[in-house]
N, CA, C and O of each residue as an XYZ file, in Angstrom:
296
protein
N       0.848     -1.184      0.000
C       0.000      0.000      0.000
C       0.883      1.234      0.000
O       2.028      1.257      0.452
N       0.276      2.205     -0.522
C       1.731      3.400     -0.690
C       1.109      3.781      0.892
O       0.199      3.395      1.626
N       2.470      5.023      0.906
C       2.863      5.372      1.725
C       2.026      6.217      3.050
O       1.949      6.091      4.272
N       1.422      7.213      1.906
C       0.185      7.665      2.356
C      -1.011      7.476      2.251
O      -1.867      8.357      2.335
N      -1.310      5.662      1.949
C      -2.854      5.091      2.169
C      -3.345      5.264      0.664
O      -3.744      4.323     -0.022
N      -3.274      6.466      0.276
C      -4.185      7.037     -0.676
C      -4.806      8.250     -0.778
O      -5.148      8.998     -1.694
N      -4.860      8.237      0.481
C      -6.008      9.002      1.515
C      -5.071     10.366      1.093
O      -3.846     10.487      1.118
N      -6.447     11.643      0.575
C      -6.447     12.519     -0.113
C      -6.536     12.982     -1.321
O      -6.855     14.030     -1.882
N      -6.165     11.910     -1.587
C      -6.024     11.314     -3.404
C      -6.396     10.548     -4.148
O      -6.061      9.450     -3.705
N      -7.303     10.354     -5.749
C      -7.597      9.362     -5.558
C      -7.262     10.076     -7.433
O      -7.284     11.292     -7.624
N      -6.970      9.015     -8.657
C      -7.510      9.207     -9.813
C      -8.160      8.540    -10.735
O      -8.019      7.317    -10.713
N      -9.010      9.121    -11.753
C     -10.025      8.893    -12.886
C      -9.598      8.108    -13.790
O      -8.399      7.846    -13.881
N     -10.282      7.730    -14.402
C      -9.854      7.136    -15.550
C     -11.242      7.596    -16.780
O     -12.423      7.289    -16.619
N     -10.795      8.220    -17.720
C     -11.549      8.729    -19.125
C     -11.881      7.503    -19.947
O     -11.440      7.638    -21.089
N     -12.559      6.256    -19.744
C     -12.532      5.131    -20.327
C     -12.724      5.320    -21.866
O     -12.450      4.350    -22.573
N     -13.330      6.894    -22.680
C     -13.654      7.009    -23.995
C     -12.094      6.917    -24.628
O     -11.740      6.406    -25.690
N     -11.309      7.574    -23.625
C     -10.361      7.880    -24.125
C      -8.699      6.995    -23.976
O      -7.726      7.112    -24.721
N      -8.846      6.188    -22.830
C      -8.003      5.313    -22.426
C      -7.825      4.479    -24.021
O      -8.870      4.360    -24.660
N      -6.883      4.069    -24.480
C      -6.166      3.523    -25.818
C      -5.461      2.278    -25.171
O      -4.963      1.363    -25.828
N      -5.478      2.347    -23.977
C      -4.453      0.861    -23.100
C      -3.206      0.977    -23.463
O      -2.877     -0.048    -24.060
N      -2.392      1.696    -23.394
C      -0.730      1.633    -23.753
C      -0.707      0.820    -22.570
O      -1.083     -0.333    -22.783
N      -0.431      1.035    -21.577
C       0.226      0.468    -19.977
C       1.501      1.206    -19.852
O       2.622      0.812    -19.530
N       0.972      2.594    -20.249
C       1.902      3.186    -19.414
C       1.929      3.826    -17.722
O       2.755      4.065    -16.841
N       0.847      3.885    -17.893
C       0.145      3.940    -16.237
C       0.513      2.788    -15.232
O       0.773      2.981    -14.044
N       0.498      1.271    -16.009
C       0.560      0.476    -15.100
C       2.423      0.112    -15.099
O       3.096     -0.573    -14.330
N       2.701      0.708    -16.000
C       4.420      1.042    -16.215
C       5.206      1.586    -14.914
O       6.244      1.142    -14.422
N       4.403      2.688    -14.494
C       4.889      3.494    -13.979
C       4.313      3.688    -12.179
O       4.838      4.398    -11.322
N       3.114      2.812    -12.037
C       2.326      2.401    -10.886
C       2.038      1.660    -11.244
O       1.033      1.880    -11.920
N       2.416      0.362    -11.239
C       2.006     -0.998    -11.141
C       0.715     -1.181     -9.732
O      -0.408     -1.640     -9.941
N       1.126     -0.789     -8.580
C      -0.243     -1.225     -7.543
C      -0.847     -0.493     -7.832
O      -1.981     -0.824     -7.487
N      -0.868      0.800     -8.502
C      -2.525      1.398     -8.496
C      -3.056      1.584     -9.429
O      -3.827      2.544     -9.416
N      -2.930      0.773    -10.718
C      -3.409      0.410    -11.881
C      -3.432     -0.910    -12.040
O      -2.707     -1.620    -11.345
N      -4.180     -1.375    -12.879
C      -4.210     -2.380    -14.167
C      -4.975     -2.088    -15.359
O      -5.478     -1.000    -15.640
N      -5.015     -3.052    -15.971
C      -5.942     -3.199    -17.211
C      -7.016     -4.475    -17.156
O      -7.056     -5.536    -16.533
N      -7.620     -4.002    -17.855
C      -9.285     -5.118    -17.049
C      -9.221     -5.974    -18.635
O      -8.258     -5.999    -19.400
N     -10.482     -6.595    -18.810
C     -10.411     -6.673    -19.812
C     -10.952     -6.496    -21.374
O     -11.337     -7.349    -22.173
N     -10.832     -5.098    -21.493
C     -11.112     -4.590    -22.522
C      -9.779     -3.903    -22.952
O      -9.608     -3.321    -24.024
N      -8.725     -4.080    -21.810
C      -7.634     -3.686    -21.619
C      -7.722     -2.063    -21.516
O      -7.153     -1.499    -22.450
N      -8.197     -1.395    -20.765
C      -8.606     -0.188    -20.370
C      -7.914     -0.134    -19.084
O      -7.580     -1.135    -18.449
N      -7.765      0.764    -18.818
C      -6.810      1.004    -17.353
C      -7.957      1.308    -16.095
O      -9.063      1.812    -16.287
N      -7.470      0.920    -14.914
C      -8.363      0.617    -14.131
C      -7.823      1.544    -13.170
O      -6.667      1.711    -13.559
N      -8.029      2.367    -11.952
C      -7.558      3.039    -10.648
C      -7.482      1.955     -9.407
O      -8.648      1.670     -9.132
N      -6.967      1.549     -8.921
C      -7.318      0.374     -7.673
C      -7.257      1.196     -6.218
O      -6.494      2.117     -5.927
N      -8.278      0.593     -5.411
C      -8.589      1.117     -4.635
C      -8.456      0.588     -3.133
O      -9.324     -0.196     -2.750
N      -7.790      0.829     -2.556
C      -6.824      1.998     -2.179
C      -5.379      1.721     -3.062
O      -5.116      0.519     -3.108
N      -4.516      2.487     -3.683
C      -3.685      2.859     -4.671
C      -2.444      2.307     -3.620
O      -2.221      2.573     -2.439
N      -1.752      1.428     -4.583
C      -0.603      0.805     -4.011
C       1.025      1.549     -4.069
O       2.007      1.277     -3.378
N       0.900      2.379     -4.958
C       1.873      2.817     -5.082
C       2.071      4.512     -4.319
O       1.065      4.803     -3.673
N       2.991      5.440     -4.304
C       3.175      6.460     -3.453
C       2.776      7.982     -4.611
O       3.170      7.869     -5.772
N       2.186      9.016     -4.303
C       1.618      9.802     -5.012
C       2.414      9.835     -6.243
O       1.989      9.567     -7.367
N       4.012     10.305     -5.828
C       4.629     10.560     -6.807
C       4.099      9.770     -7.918
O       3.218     10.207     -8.658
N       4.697      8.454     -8.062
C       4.468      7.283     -9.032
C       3.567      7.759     -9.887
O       3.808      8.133    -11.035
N       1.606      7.747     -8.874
C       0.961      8.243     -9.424
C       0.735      8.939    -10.253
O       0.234      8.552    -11.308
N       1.116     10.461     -9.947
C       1.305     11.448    -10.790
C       2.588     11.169    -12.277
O       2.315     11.875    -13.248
N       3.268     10.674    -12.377
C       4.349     10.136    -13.433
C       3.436      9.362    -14.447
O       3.309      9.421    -15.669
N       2.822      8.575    -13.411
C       2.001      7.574    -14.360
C       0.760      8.420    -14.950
O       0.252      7.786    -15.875
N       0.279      9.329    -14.776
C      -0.790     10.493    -15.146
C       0.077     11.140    -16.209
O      -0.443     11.298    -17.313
N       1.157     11.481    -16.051
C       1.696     12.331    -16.993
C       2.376     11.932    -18.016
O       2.971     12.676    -18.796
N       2.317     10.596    -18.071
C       2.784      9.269    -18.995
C       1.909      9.315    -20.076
O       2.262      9.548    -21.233
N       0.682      9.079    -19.681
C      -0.534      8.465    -20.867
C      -0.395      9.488    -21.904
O      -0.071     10.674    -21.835
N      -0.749      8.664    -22.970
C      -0.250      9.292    -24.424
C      -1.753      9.708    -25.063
O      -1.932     10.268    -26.145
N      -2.841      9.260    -24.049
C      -3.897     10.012    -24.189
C      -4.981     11.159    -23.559
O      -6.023     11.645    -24.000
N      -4.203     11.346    -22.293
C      -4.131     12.000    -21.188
C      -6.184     11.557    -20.563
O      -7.110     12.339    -20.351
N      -6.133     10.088    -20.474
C      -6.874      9.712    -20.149
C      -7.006      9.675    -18.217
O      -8.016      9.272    -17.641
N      -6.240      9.988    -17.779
C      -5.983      9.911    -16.147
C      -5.928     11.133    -15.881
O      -5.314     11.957    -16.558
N      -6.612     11.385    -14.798
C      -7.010     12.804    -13.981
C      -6.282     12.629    -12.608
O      -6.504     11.483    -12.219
N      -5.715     13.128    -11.964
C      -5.398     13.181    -10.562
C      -7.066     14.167    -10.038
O      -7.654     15.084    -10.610
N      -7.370     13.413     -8.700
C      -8.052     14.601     -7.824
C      -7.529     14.163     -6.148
O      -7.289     13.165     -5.469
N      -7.551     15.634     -6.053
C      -7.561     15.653     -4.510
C      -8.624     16.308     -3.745
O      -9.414     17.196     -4.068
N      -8.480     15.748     -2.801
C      -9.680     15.616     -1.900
C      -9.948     16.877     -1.665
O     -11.127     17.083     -1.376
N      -9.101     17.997     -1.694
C      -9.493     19.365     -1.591
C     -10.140     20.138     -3.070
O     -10.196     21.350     -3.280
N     -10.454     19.365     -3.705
C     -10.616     19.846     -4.992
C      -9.781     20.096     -6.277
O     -10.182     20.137     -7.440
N      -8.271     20.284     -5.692
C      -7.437     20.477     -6.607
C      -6.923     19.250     -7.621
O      -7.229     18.084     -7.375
N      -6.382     19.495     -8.398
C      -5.766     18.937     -9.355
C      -4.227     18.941     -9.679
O      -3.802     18.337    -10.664
């Protein structure tokens, strides 16, 4: 489980737009997969540590992943 639970954080997934590279699950393996339509999935509570997260958000080549935080921000 990452470091900080999750807790504050959690992200989306744009399923119109997800293309399945696996670069998300490249880059956060515990808080992704691909299901099977091979679409990327968020897992809940997120195994890996925000950073990761965010890398793996800024990875996708379709910018199908949203970060949110619990305060509203992005």
């Amino acid at each position: 489980m990452a470091e900080d639970g999750g807790r504050g954080w959690r992200a989306e997934v744009d399923r119109d737009a997800c293309m399945g590279s696996g670069m998300c699950v490249v880059y956060a393996p515990g808080s992704f997969e691909h299901d099977d339509e091979t679409k990327a999935v968020f897992q809940e509570p997120p195994g890996d540590a925000l950073d990761a997260v965010r890398t793996a958000i800024e990875a996708c080549p379709t910018g199908a992943l949203t970060l949110i935080l619990d305060d509203g921000k992005v």
